[in-house]
Amino acid sequence: MQLPEHGANPFKLYKKLGVIPPDRILDFSENVNPAGPPSSVQKIWADLFNKINQYPDPEGEPFITAAENFHQIDRKSLFVGNGAAELLSLMAERYRGKKAVIVHPTFSEYETTLKAKNVDIIRVLSTEESGFKLPMNEIQKAMENASVLYLCTPNNPTGILPERKELIELVHHGAKVNCEIVLDEAFIDFIDESLSFISKIKEFPHVIIVRSMTKMYAIPGIRLGYVVANPTIISEIKAHAPHWNVNGIAAQVGALCLEEAEYREKSIQHSDEQRRNLKAFLETNDCTVTDSVVNYLSFKPGGDRTSRQLHADLLQRGIVLRHSENFYGMDGEWLRIGMKNAEEMAVLKEELAIWFAEN
């Protein structure tokens, strides 16, 4: 059976499987900040009603200025979009009819958007045996016959951040073989902004960085993301976008979010604490766990226990984990868990402990 391709929307998953949803559902399949949107957003929410009868700024103000100041870059290197998903779709047009290298397992939207533009996909696999580290030689060889390399940094679903020296090596190789590099930094906020490649954009004009406001700031419902790249590339991406592609409410909320330094710091600390605790718990119960550095991790049960059975059994008990059926290289053998608040994480560990004891 074909399961939904993304996390979240648990009722869609229950319906697809023909399972009656229990009264209590805790959704660990999505990886949005459990803190919810910053309090500053809630405080101005009523005032945002006035934005409904106004056309939004075509450039995404006030968000584009906020992002320009936040990253200390020229606004000509910025393009604001209706979420990272839209941006990936717009960027795919750039590679229509060409070849793209994608390192798996990774976010499925890369292949989905590229295939829609008749892009030939060259798959390179990072393996469990290597700890899901980048297979550098294979990647560089594949880049020699491609127009672009897509990398998720940190990776989704493993949560692993490639080493800086590896990224630098790939970027230099890309310049040598005329292969652009797309870095998806949707989860970099959960580590340290200083690890972003944005500061290197002027030095490496063939690098394109995708950022999402959804994950850290818990605003998936209003859709907001942005691309950072060489101004020429930005102009070419923008040429394929519809006018007014970012609504005024999203632009206002996004600008507020970038001011939330204390919120970010607390969120990083919380996700780090919960992830470390969960990793230790899972390893104690004979599970293999990825070396994630963000607000989610992936794992698989040891011995004869299977992820598919665990996933199905927990669904019956109202616990939704992210399957890996559509993560090439994981092929249903792994599960991903997004960090939640302390109370929900305690419930999860309690349910997992029961399952481990019975299986």
mmCIF file of C-alpha atoms in Angstrom, residues 5-356:
data_model
loop_
_atom_site.group_PDB
_atom_site.id
_atom_site.type_symbol
_atom_site.label_atom_id
_atom_site.label_comp_id
_atom_site.label_asym_id
_atom_site.label_seq_id
_atom_site.Cartn_x
_atom_site.Cartn_y
_atom_site.Cartn_z
ATOM 1 C CA GLU A 5 4.698 10.817 1.191
ATOM 2 C CA HIS A 6 5.093 13.313 4.024
ATOM 3 C CA GLY A 7 4.648 13.538 7.763
ATOM 4 C CA ALA A 8 1.842 15.517 9.457
ATOM 5 C CA ASN A 9 -1.843 15.091 8.496
ATOM 6 C CA PRO A 10 -2.239 11.947 10.641
ATOM 7 C CA PHE A 11 -5.938 11.553 9.840
ATOM 8 C CA LYS A 12 -5.029 11.147 6.176
ATOM 9 C CA LEU A 13 -2.701 8.325 7.198
ATOM 10 C CA TYR A 14 -5.365 6.607 9.316
ATOM 11 C CA LYS A 15 -7.857 6.865 6.460
ATOM 12 C CA LYS A 16 -5.354 5.484 3.956
ATOM 13 C CA LEU A 17 -4.710 2.472 6.182
ATOM 14 C CA GLY A 18 -8.369 1.949 7.005
ATOM 15 C CA VAL A 19 -7.680 2.360 10.716
ATOM 16 C CA ILE A 20 -10.159 4.103 13.011
ATOM 17 C CA PRO A 21 -8.298 6.970 14.738
ATOM 18 C CA PRO A 22 -8.242 6.689 18.543
ATOM 19 C CA ASP A 23 -9.450 9.588 20.671
ATOM 20 C CA ARG A 24 -5.907 10.657 21.532
ATOM 21 C CA ILE A 25 -3.393 11.154 18.734
ATOM 22 C CA LEU A 26 0.174 12.374 19.225
ATOM 23 C CA ASP A 27 1.830 13.146 15.910
ATOM 24 C CA PHE A 28 5.595 12.627 15.939
ATOM 25 C CA SER A 29 5.705 12.266 12.154
ATOM 26 C CA GLU A 30 6.201 15.982 11.570
ATOM 27 C CA ASN A 31 9.219 17.944 12.753
ATOM 28 C CA VAL A 32 7.934 21.438 13.510
ATOM 29 C CA ASN A 33 9.037 23.261 16.668
ATOM 30 C CA PRO A 34 6.729 22.074 19.506
ATOM 31 C CA ALA A 35 6.959 25.504 21.170
ATOM 32 C CA GLY A 36 4.470 26.846 18.647
ATOM 33 C CA PRO A 37 4.833 30.253 16.967
ATOM 34 C CA PRO A 38 6.649 32.974 18.942
ATOM 35 C CA SER A 39 4.441 34.903 21.379
ATOM 36 C CA SER A 40 5.075 38.110 19.420
ATOM 37 C CA VAL A 41 3.087 36.615 16.535
ATOM 38 C CA GLN A 42 0.113 35.902 18.767
ATOM 39 C CA LYS A 43 0.212 39.453 20.142
ATOM 40 C CA ILE A 44 -0.184 41.052 16.711
ATOM 41 C CA TRP A 45 -2.467 38.407 15.210
ATOM 42 C CA ALA A 46 -5.647 40.493 15.498
ATOM 43 C CA ASP A 47 -3.914 43.430 13.801
ATOM 44 C CA LEU A 48 -3.001 41.221 10.849
ATOM 45 C CA PHE A 49 -6.679 41.099 9.907
ATOM 46 C CA ASN A 50 -6.158 44.453 8.177
ATOM 47 C CA LYS A 51 -3.793 42.768 5.717
ATOM 48 C CA ILE A 52 -6.647 40.779 4.190
ATOM 49 C CA ASN A 53 -7.978 43.629 2.033
ATOM 50 C CA GLN A 54 -4.515 44.822 0.951
ATOM 51 C CA TYR A 55 -2.385 43.488 -1.870
ATOM 52 C CA PRO A 56 0.909 42.147 -0.509
ATOM 53 C CA ASP A 57 4.220 43.715 -1.415
ATOM 54 C CA PRO A 58 5.481 41.988 -4.600
ATOM 55 C CA GLU A 59 8.981 41.574 -3.129
ATOM 56 C CA GLY A 60 7.781 40.113 0.170
ATOM 57 C CA GLU A 61 8.210 43.144 2.413
ATOM 58 C CA PRO A 62 8.731 43.496 5.326
ATOM 59 C CA PHE A 63 10.217 40.002 5.387
ATOM 60 C CA ILE A 64 12.815 40.472 2.657
ATOM 61 C CA THR A 65 14.342 43.440 4.497
ATOM 62 C CA ALA A 66 14.304 41.480 7.760
ATOM 63 C CA ALA A 67 16.106 38.563 6.071
ATOM 64 C CA GLU A 68 18.574 40.945 4.437
ATOM 65 C CA ASN A 69 19.476 42.397 7.848
ATOM 66 C CA PHE A 70 19.440 39.027 9.613
ATOM 67 C CA HIS A 71 21.962 37.485 7.225
ATOM 68 C CA GLN A 72 23.810 40.717 6.393
ATOM 69 C CA ILE A 73 23.523 40.148 2.652
ATOM 70 C CA ASP A 74 22.403 42.169 -0.355
ATOM 71 C CA ARG A 75 18.667 41.867 -1.033
ATOM 72 C CA LYS A 76 19.520 41.149 -4.676
ATOM 73 C CA SER A 77 20.729 37.769 -3.410
ATOM 74 C CA LEU A 78 17.327 37.008 -1.844
ATOM 75 C CA PHE A 79 14.072 35.678 -3.207
ATOM 76 C CA VAL A 80 11.085 35.062 -0.954
ATOM 77 C CA GLY A 81 8.638 32.270 -1.718
ATOM 78 C CA ASN A 82 5.430 30.627 -0.578
ATOM 79 C CA GLY A 83 7.298 28.003 1.439
ATOM 80 C CA ALA A 84 10.371 25.973 0.513
ATOM 81 C CA ALA A 85 8.193 23.576 -1.506
ATOM 82 C CA GLU A 86 7.293 26.351 -3.961
ATOM 83 C CA LEU A 87 10.918 27.432 -4.157
ATOM 84 C CA LEU A 88 12.075 23.917 -5.004
ATOM 85 C CA SER A 89 9.488 23.763 -7.763
ATOM 86 C CA LEU A 90 10.595 27.113 -9.205
ATOM 87 C CA MET A 91 14.245 26.120 -9.033
ATOM 88 C CA ALA A 92 13.586 22.852 -10.844
ATOM 89 C CA GLU A 93 12.743 24.826 -13.977
ATOM 90 C CA ARG A 94 16.381 25.913 -14.036
ATOM 91 C CA TYR A 95 17.435 22.317 -14.687
ATOM 92 C CA ARG A 96 14.723 21.287 -17.143
ATOM 93 C CA GLY A 97 15.944 18.479 -19.382
ATOM 94 C CA LYS A 98 19.306 18.277 -17.600
ATOM 95 C CA LYS A 99 20.787 15.937 -14.982
ATOM 96 C CA ALA A 100 20.739 16.279 -11.203
ATOM 97 C CA VAL A 101 22.601 14.381 -8.492
ATOM 98 C CA ILE A 102 20.617 13.607 -5.350
ATOM 99 C CA VAL A 103 22.178 12.003 -2.291
ATOM 100 C CA HIS A 104 19.776 9.602 -0.570
ATOM 101 C CA PRO A 105 18.091 9.023 1.772
ATOM 102 C CA THR A 106 16.703 12.541 1.647
ATOM 103 C CA PHE A 107 13.668 14.792 1.260
ATOM 104 C CA SER A 108 11.449 13.379 -1.499
ATOM 105 C CA GLU A 109 10.433 16.759 -2.954
ATOM 106 C CA TYR A 110 13.769 17.143 -4.727
ATOM 107 C CA GLU A 111 13.064 14.249 -7.059
ATOM 108 C CA THR A 112 9.362 15.060 -7.319
ATOM 109 C CA THR A 113 9.917 18.637 -8.481
ATOM 110 C CA LEU A 114 12.830 17.795 -10.758
ATOM 111 C CA LYS A 115 11.099 14.884 -12.470
ATOM 112 C CA ALA A 116 8.166 17.186 -13.227
ATOM 113 C CA LYS A 117 10.635 19.189 -15.348
ATOM 114 C CA ASN A 118 12.014 16.106 -17.115
ATOM 115 C CA VAL A 119 15.280 16.172 -15.191
ATOM 116 C CA ASP A 120 17.274 12.927 -15.212
ATOM 117 C CA ILE A 121 18.098 11.893 -11.652
ATOM 118 C CA ILE A 122 21.463 10.411 -10.691
ATOM 119 C CA ARG A 123 21.030 8.747 -7.309
ATOM 120 C CA VAL A 124 23.933 8.415 -4.899
ATOM 121 C CA LEU A 125 23.358 6.449 -1.708
ATOM 122 C CA SER A 126 24.735 7.116 1.759
ATOM 123 C CA THR A 127 24.516 3.871 3.702
ATOM 124 C CA GLU A 128 23.765 2.721 7.218
ATOM 125 C CA GLU A 129 27.128 0.945 7.262
ATOM 126 C CA SER A 130 28.919 4.286 6.841
ATOM 127 C CA GLY A 131 26.749 6.012 9.424
ATOM 128 C CA PHE A 132 24.989 7.775 6.535
ATOM 129 C CA LYS A 133 28.109 9.821 5.813
ATOM 130 C CA LEU A 134 28.482 11.410 2.403
ATOM 131 C CA PRO A 135 30.091 9.029 -0.134
ATOM 132 C CA MET A 136 32.404 11.756 -1.394
ATOM 133 C CA ASN A 137 34.050 9.899 -4.285
ATOM 134 C CA GLU A 138 30.721 8.718 -5.698
ATOM 135 C CA ILE A 139 29.187 12.172 -5.391
ATOM 136 C CA GLN A 140 32.082 13.908 -7.114
ATOM 137 C CA LYS A 141 32.112 11.373 -9.927
ATOM 138 C CA ALA A 142 28.367 11.826 -10.463
ATOM 139 C CA MET A 143 28.719 15.627 -10.455
ATOM 140 C CA GLU A 144 30.961 15.462 -13.510
ATOM 141 C CA ASN A 145 27.945 14.472 -15.620
ATOM 142 C CA ALA A 146 25.330 16.695 -13.983
ATOM 143 C CA SER A 147 24.170 20.299 -13.843
ATOM 144 C CA VAL A 148 23.336 20.349 -10.142
ATOM 145 C CA LEU A 149 23.849 18.520 -6.855
ATOM 146 C CA TYR A 150 21.093 18.611 -4.221
ATOM 147 C CA LEU A 151 22.165 18.227 -0.588
ATOM 148 C CA CYS A 152 20.026 18.428 2.533
ATOM 149 C CA THR A 153 22.176 20.056 5.250
ATOM 150 C CA PRO A 154 21.329 18.894 7.872
ATOM 151 C CA ASN A 155 19.844 15.846 6.259
ATOM 152 C CA ASN A 156 16.208 14.890 6.453
ATOM 153 C CA PRO A 157 15.452 12.153 7.591
ATOM 154 C CA THR A 158 18.733 11.262 9.346
ATOM 155 C CA GLY A 159 19.331 14.625 11.026
ATOM 156 C CA ILE A 160 23.049 14.334 10.238
ATOM 157 C CA LEU A 161 25.002 17.463 9.282
ATOM 158 C CA PRO A 162 27.798 16.853 6.759
ATOM 159 C CA GLU A 163 31.226 18.004 7.871
ATOM 160 C CA ARG A 164 32.142 21.532 6.821
ATOM 161 C CA LYS A 165 35.276 20.348 5.036
ATOM 162 C CA GLU A 166 33.163 17.922 2.991
ATOM 163 C CA LEU A 167 30.824 20.694 1.860
ATOM 164 C CA ILE A 168 33.760 22.938 0.963
ATOM 165 C CA GLU A 169 35.328 20.115 -1.039
ATOM 166 C CA LEU A 170 32.092 19.498 -2.953
ATOM 167 C CA VAL A 171 31.605 23.204 -3.602
ATOM 168 C CA HIS A 172 35.114 23.510 -5.033
ATOM 169 C CA HIS A 173 34.546 20.399 -7.142
ATOM 170 C CA GLY A 174 31.273 21.885 -8.397
ATOM 171 C CA ALA A 175 33.104 24.981 -9.602
ATOM 172 C CA LYS A 176 35.654 22.779 -11.337
ATOM 173 C CA VAL A 177 33.129 20.620 -13.227
ATOM 174 C CA ASN A 178 30.486 23.347 -13.751
ATOM 175 C CA CYS A 179 27.902 21.763 -11.438
ATOM 176 C CA GLU A 180 25.708 23.988 -9.288
ATOM 177 C CA ILE A 181 25.006 22.985 -5.690
ATOM 178 C CA VAL A 182 21.680 23.376 -3.907
ATOM 179 C CA LEU A 183 21.945 23.279 -0.121
ATOM 180 C CA ASP A 184 18.642 22.806 1.674
ATOM 181 C CA GLU A 185 19.136 24.385 5.098
ATOM 182 C CA ALA A 186 15.561 23.967 6.330
ATOM 183 C CA PHE A 187 16.771 22.702 9.720
ATOM 184 C CA ILE A 188 20.041 24.600 10.190
ATOM 185 C CA ASP A 189 18.237 26.894 12.669
ATOM 186 C CA PHE A 190 18.124 24.016 15.151
ATOM 187 C CA ILE A 191 21.919 23.889 15.370
ATOM 188 C CA ASP A 192 23.727 27.192 14.891
ATOM 189 C CA GLU A 193 23.209 29.917 12.310
ATOM 190 C CA SER A 194 26.983 30.243 11.996
ATOM 191 C CA LEU A 195 26.997 26.819 10.303
ATOM 192 C CA SER A 196 24.925 28.150 7.411
ATOM 193 C CA PHE A 197 26.631 28.488 4.036
ATOM 194 C CA ILE A 198 24.942 31.830 3.397
ATOM 195 C CA SER A 199 28.074 33.775 4.342
ATOM 196 C CA LYS A 200 29.888 32.033 1.454
ATOM 197 C CA ILE A 201 27.492 33.066 -1.311
ATOM 198 C CA LYS A 202 29.716 35.824 -2.727
ATOM 199 C CA GLU A 203 32.695 33.488 -2.723
ATOM 200 C CA PHE A 204 30.820 30.658 -4.463
ATOM 201 C CA PRO A 205 28.322 32.010 -7.047
ATOM 202 C CA HIS A 206 27.285 28.486 -8.110
ATOM 203 C CA VAL A 207 25.791 27.679 -4.684
ATOM 204 C CA ILE A 208 22.051 28.072 -4.027
ATOM 205 C CA ILE A 209 20.683 27.928 -0.488
ATOM 206 C CA VAL A 210 17.073 27.158 0.384
ATOM 207 C CA ARG A 211 15.709 28.203 3.773
ATOM 208 C CA SER A 212 12.367 27.489 5.422
ATOM 209 C CA MET A 213 10.607 29.490 8.141
ATOM 210 C CA THR A 214 8.232 26.597 8.821
ATOM 211 C CA LYS A 215 10.280 24.361 11.076
ATOM 212 C CA MET A 216 11.928 26.597 13.654
ATOM 213 C CA TYR A 217 9.055 29.056 13.984
ATOM 214 C CA ALA A 218 6.179 26.561 13.774
ATOM 215 C CA ILE A 219 4.288 28.382 11.011
ATOM 216 C CA PRO A 220 3.618 25.681 8.372
ATOM 217 C CA GLY A 221 0.113 26.982 7.757
ATOM 218 C CA ILE A 222 1.151 30.323 6.278
ATOM 219 C CA ARG A 223 3.972 29.030 3.991
ATOM 220 C CA LEU A 224 7.165 31.077 3.932
ATOM 221 C CA GLY A 225 10.689 30.371 2.752
ATOM 222 C CA TYR A 226 13.493 32.012 0.820
ATOM 223 C CA VAL A 227 16.401 31.366 -1.507
ATOM 224 C CA VAL A 228 19.851 32.904 -1.137
ATOM 225 C CA ALA A 229 22.068 32.884 -4.213
ATOM 226 C CA ASN A 230 24.035 34.926 -6.694
ATOM 227 C CA PRO A 231 21.867 37.849 -7.969
ATOM 228 C CA THR A 232 21.882 36.458 -11.510
ATOM 229 C CA ILE A 233 20.498 33.128 -10.312
ATOM 230 C CA ILE A 234 17.920 34.910 -8.155
ATOM 231 C CA SER A 235 16.688 36.880 -11.183
ATOM 232 C CA GLU A 236 16.331 33.685 -13.201
ATOM 233 C CA ILE A 237 14.370 31.928 -10.436
ATOM 234 C CA LYS A 238 12.165 34.975 -9.924
ATOM 235 C CA ALA A 239 11.286 35.016 -13.625
ATOM 236 C CA HIS A 240 9.300 31.779 -13.169
ATOM 237 C CA ALA A 241 7.385 32.926 -10.083
ATOM 238 C CA PRO A 242 3.851 34.352 -10.125
ATOM 239 C CA HIS A 243 3.299 37.930 -8.991
ATOM 240 C CA TRP A 244 2.330 38.350 -5.307
ATOM 241 C CA ASN A 245 3.536 34.842 -4.500
ATOM 242 C CA VAL A 246 3.903 35.655 -0.771
ATOM 243 C CA ASN A 247 0.879 36.857 1.171
ATOM 244 C CA GLY A 248 1.082 39.917 3.392
ATOM 245 C CA ILE A 249 0.365 38.060 6.617
ATOM 246 C CA ALA A 250 3.206 35.598 6.009
ATOM 247 C CA ALA A 251 5.638 38.423 5.219
ATOM 248 C CA GLN A 252 4.732 40.286 8.410
ATOM 249 C CA VAL A 253 4.915 37.180 10.604
ATOM 250 C CA GLY A 254 8.232 36.129 9.082
ATOM 251 C CA ALA A 255 9.789 39.505 9.802
ATOM 252 C CA LEU A 256 8.750 39.215 13.446
ATOM 253 C CA CYS A 257 10.123 35.692 13.730
ATOM 254 C CA LEU A 258 13.619 36.694 12.664
ATOM 255 C CA GLU A 259 13.769 39.042 15.664
ATOM 256 C CA GLU A 260 13.196 36.149 18.094
ATOM 257 C CA ALA A 261 16.751 35.373 19.255
ATOM 258 C CA GLU A 262 15.736 34.146 22.725
ATOM 259 C CA TYR A 263 12.992 31.955 21.241
ATOM 260 C CA ARG A 264 15.527 30.321 18.906
ATOM 261 C CA GLU A 265 18.008 29.695 21.707
ATOM 262 C CA LYS A 266 15.416 28.054 23.958
ATOM 263 C CA SER A 267 14.112 25.958 21.060
ATOM 264 C CA ILE A 268 17.605 24.689 20.250
ATOM 265 C CA GLN A 269 18.211 23.757 23.879
ATOM 266 C CA HIS A 270 14.881 21.945 24.152
ATOM 267 C CA SER A 271 15.255 19.912 20.964
ATOM 268 C CA ASP A 272 18.838 19.028 21.845
ATOM 269 C CA GLU A 273 17.854 17.802 25.317
ATOM 270 C CA GLN A 274 14.870 15.773 24.099
ATOM 271 C CA ARG A 275 16.813 14.233 21.215
ATOM 272 C CA ARG A 276 19.720 13.168 23.433
ATOM 273 C CA ASN A 277 17.356 11.615 25.970
ATOM 274 C CA LEU A 278 15.386 9.759 23.315
ATOM 275 C CA LYS A 279 18.537 8.506 21.584
ATOM 276 C CA ALA A 280 19.832 7.072 24.857
ATOM 277 C CA PHE A 281 16.460 5.425 25.529
ATOM 278 C CA LEU A 282 16.290 3.847 22.074
ATOM 279 C CA GLU A 283 19.858 2.568 22.194
ATOM 280 C CA THR A 284 19.181 1.029 25.598
ATOM 281 C CA ASN A 285 16.374 -0.889 23.887
ATOM 282 C CA ASP A 286 18.648 -2.328 21.192
ATOM 283 C CA CYS A 287 17.765 0.183 18.465
ATOM 284 C CA THR A 288 20.092 1.648 15.864
ATOM 285 C CA VAL A 289 19.828 5.449 15.951
ATOM 286 C CA THR A 290 21.195 8.094 13.581
ATOM 287 C CA ASP A 291 23.644 10.699 14.897
ATOM 288 C CA SER A 292 21.159 13.520 14.476
ATOM 289 C CA VAL A 293 21.986 17.074 15.550
ATOM 290 C CA VAL A 294 18.536 18.578 15.012
ATOM 291 C CA ASN A 295 14.944 18.268 16.247
ATOM 292 C CA TYR A 296 14.311 14.745 14.928
ATOM 293 C CA LEU A 297 16.117 11.448 14.586
ATOM 294 C CA SER A 298 15.684 8.181 12.731
ATOM 295 C CA PHE A 299 15.971 4.705 14.211
ATOM 296 C CA LYS A 300 15.232 1.064 13.581
ATOM 297 C CA PRO A 301 14.504 -1.697 16.102
ATOM 298 C CA GLY A 302 17.049 -4.434 16.635
ATOM 299 C CA GLY A 303 16.682 -8.192 16.345
ATOM 300 C CA ASP A 304 13.575 -9.638 14.722
ATOM 301 C CA ARG A 305 11.453 -6.589 15.504
ATOM 302 C CA THR A 306 10.436 -4.580 12.450
ATOM 303 C CA SER A 307 9.772 -0.892 11.963
ATOM 304 C CA ARG A 308 6.653 -1.638 9.951
ATOM 305 C CA GLN A 309 5.112 -3.591 12.823
ATOM 306 C CA LEU A 310 6.108 -0.948 15.361
ATOM 307 C CA HIS A 311 4.627 1.778 13.167
ATOM 308 C CA ALA A 312 1.351 -0.121 12.763
ATOM 309 C CA ASP A 313 1.054 -1.059 16.442
ATOM 310 C CA LEU A 314 1.693 2.469 17.687
ATOM 311 C CA LEU A 315 -0.880 3.869 15.259
ATOM 312 C CA GLN A 316 -3.478 1.755 17.026
ATOM 313 C CA ARG A 317 -2.434 3.436 20.280
ATOM 314 C CA GLY A 318 -2.545 6.956 18.852
ATOM 315 C CA ILE A 319 1.196 7.416 18.365
ATOM 316 C CA VAL A 320 2.129 8.483 14.829
ATOM 317 C CA LEU A 321 5.739 8.057 13.708
ATOM 318 C CA ARG A 322 7.124 8.916 10.276
ATOM 319 C CA HIS A 323 7.518 5.857 8.065
ATOM 320 C CA SER A 324 10.451 5.618 5.659
ATOM 321 C CA GLU A 325 8.759 3.805 2.771
ATOM 322 C CA ASN A 326 9.535 6.683 0.385
ATOM 323 C CA PHE A 327 13.037 7.410 1.689
ATOM 324 C CA TYR A 328 15.241 5.622 -0.824
ATOM 325 C CA GLY A 329 17.957 3.766 1.068
ATOM 326 C CA MET A 330 15.822 3.339 4.186
ATOM 327 C CA ASP A 331 13.014 1.512 2.392
ATOM 328 C CA GLY A 332 10.613 1.185 5.287
ATOM 329 C CA GLU A 333 13.171 -0.256 7.705
ATOM 330 C CA TRP A 334 13.554 2.970 9.664
ATOM 331 C CA LEU A 335 11.236 5.366 11.497
ATOM 332 C CA ARG A 336 11.657 9.080 12.143
ATOM 333 C CA ILE A 337 10.580 10.863 15.318
ATOM 334 C CA GLY A 338 10.151 14.624 15.649
ATOM 335 C CA MET A 339 10.798 16.100 19.079
ATOM 336 C CA LYS A 340 7.782 17.385 21.043
ATOM 337 C CA ASN A 341 7.269 18.879 24.486
ATOM 338 C CA ALA A 342 8.505 17.006 27.555
ATOM 339 C CA GLU A 343 5.071 15.603 28.424
ATOM 340 C CA GLU A 344 4.470 14.189 24.947
ATOM 341 C CA MET A 345 7.982 12.756 24.801
ATOM 342 C CA ALA A 346 7.321 10.988 28.104
ATOM 343 C CA VAL A 347 4.147 9.427 26.671
ATOM 344 C CA LEU A 348 6.070 8.306 23.592
ATOM 345 C CA LYS A 349 8.780 6.606 25.644
ATOM 346 C CA GLU A 350 6.154 4.928 27.802
ATOM 347 C CA GLU A 351 4.387 3.508 24.733
ATOM 348 C CA LEU A 352 7.678 2.441 23.182
ATOM 349 C CA ALA A 353 8.743 0.751 26.418
ATOM 350 C CA ILE A 354 5.528 -1.282 26.425
ATOM 351 C CA TRP A 355 6.062 -2.326 22.802
ATOM 352 C CA PHE A 356 9.709 -3.249 23.346
#
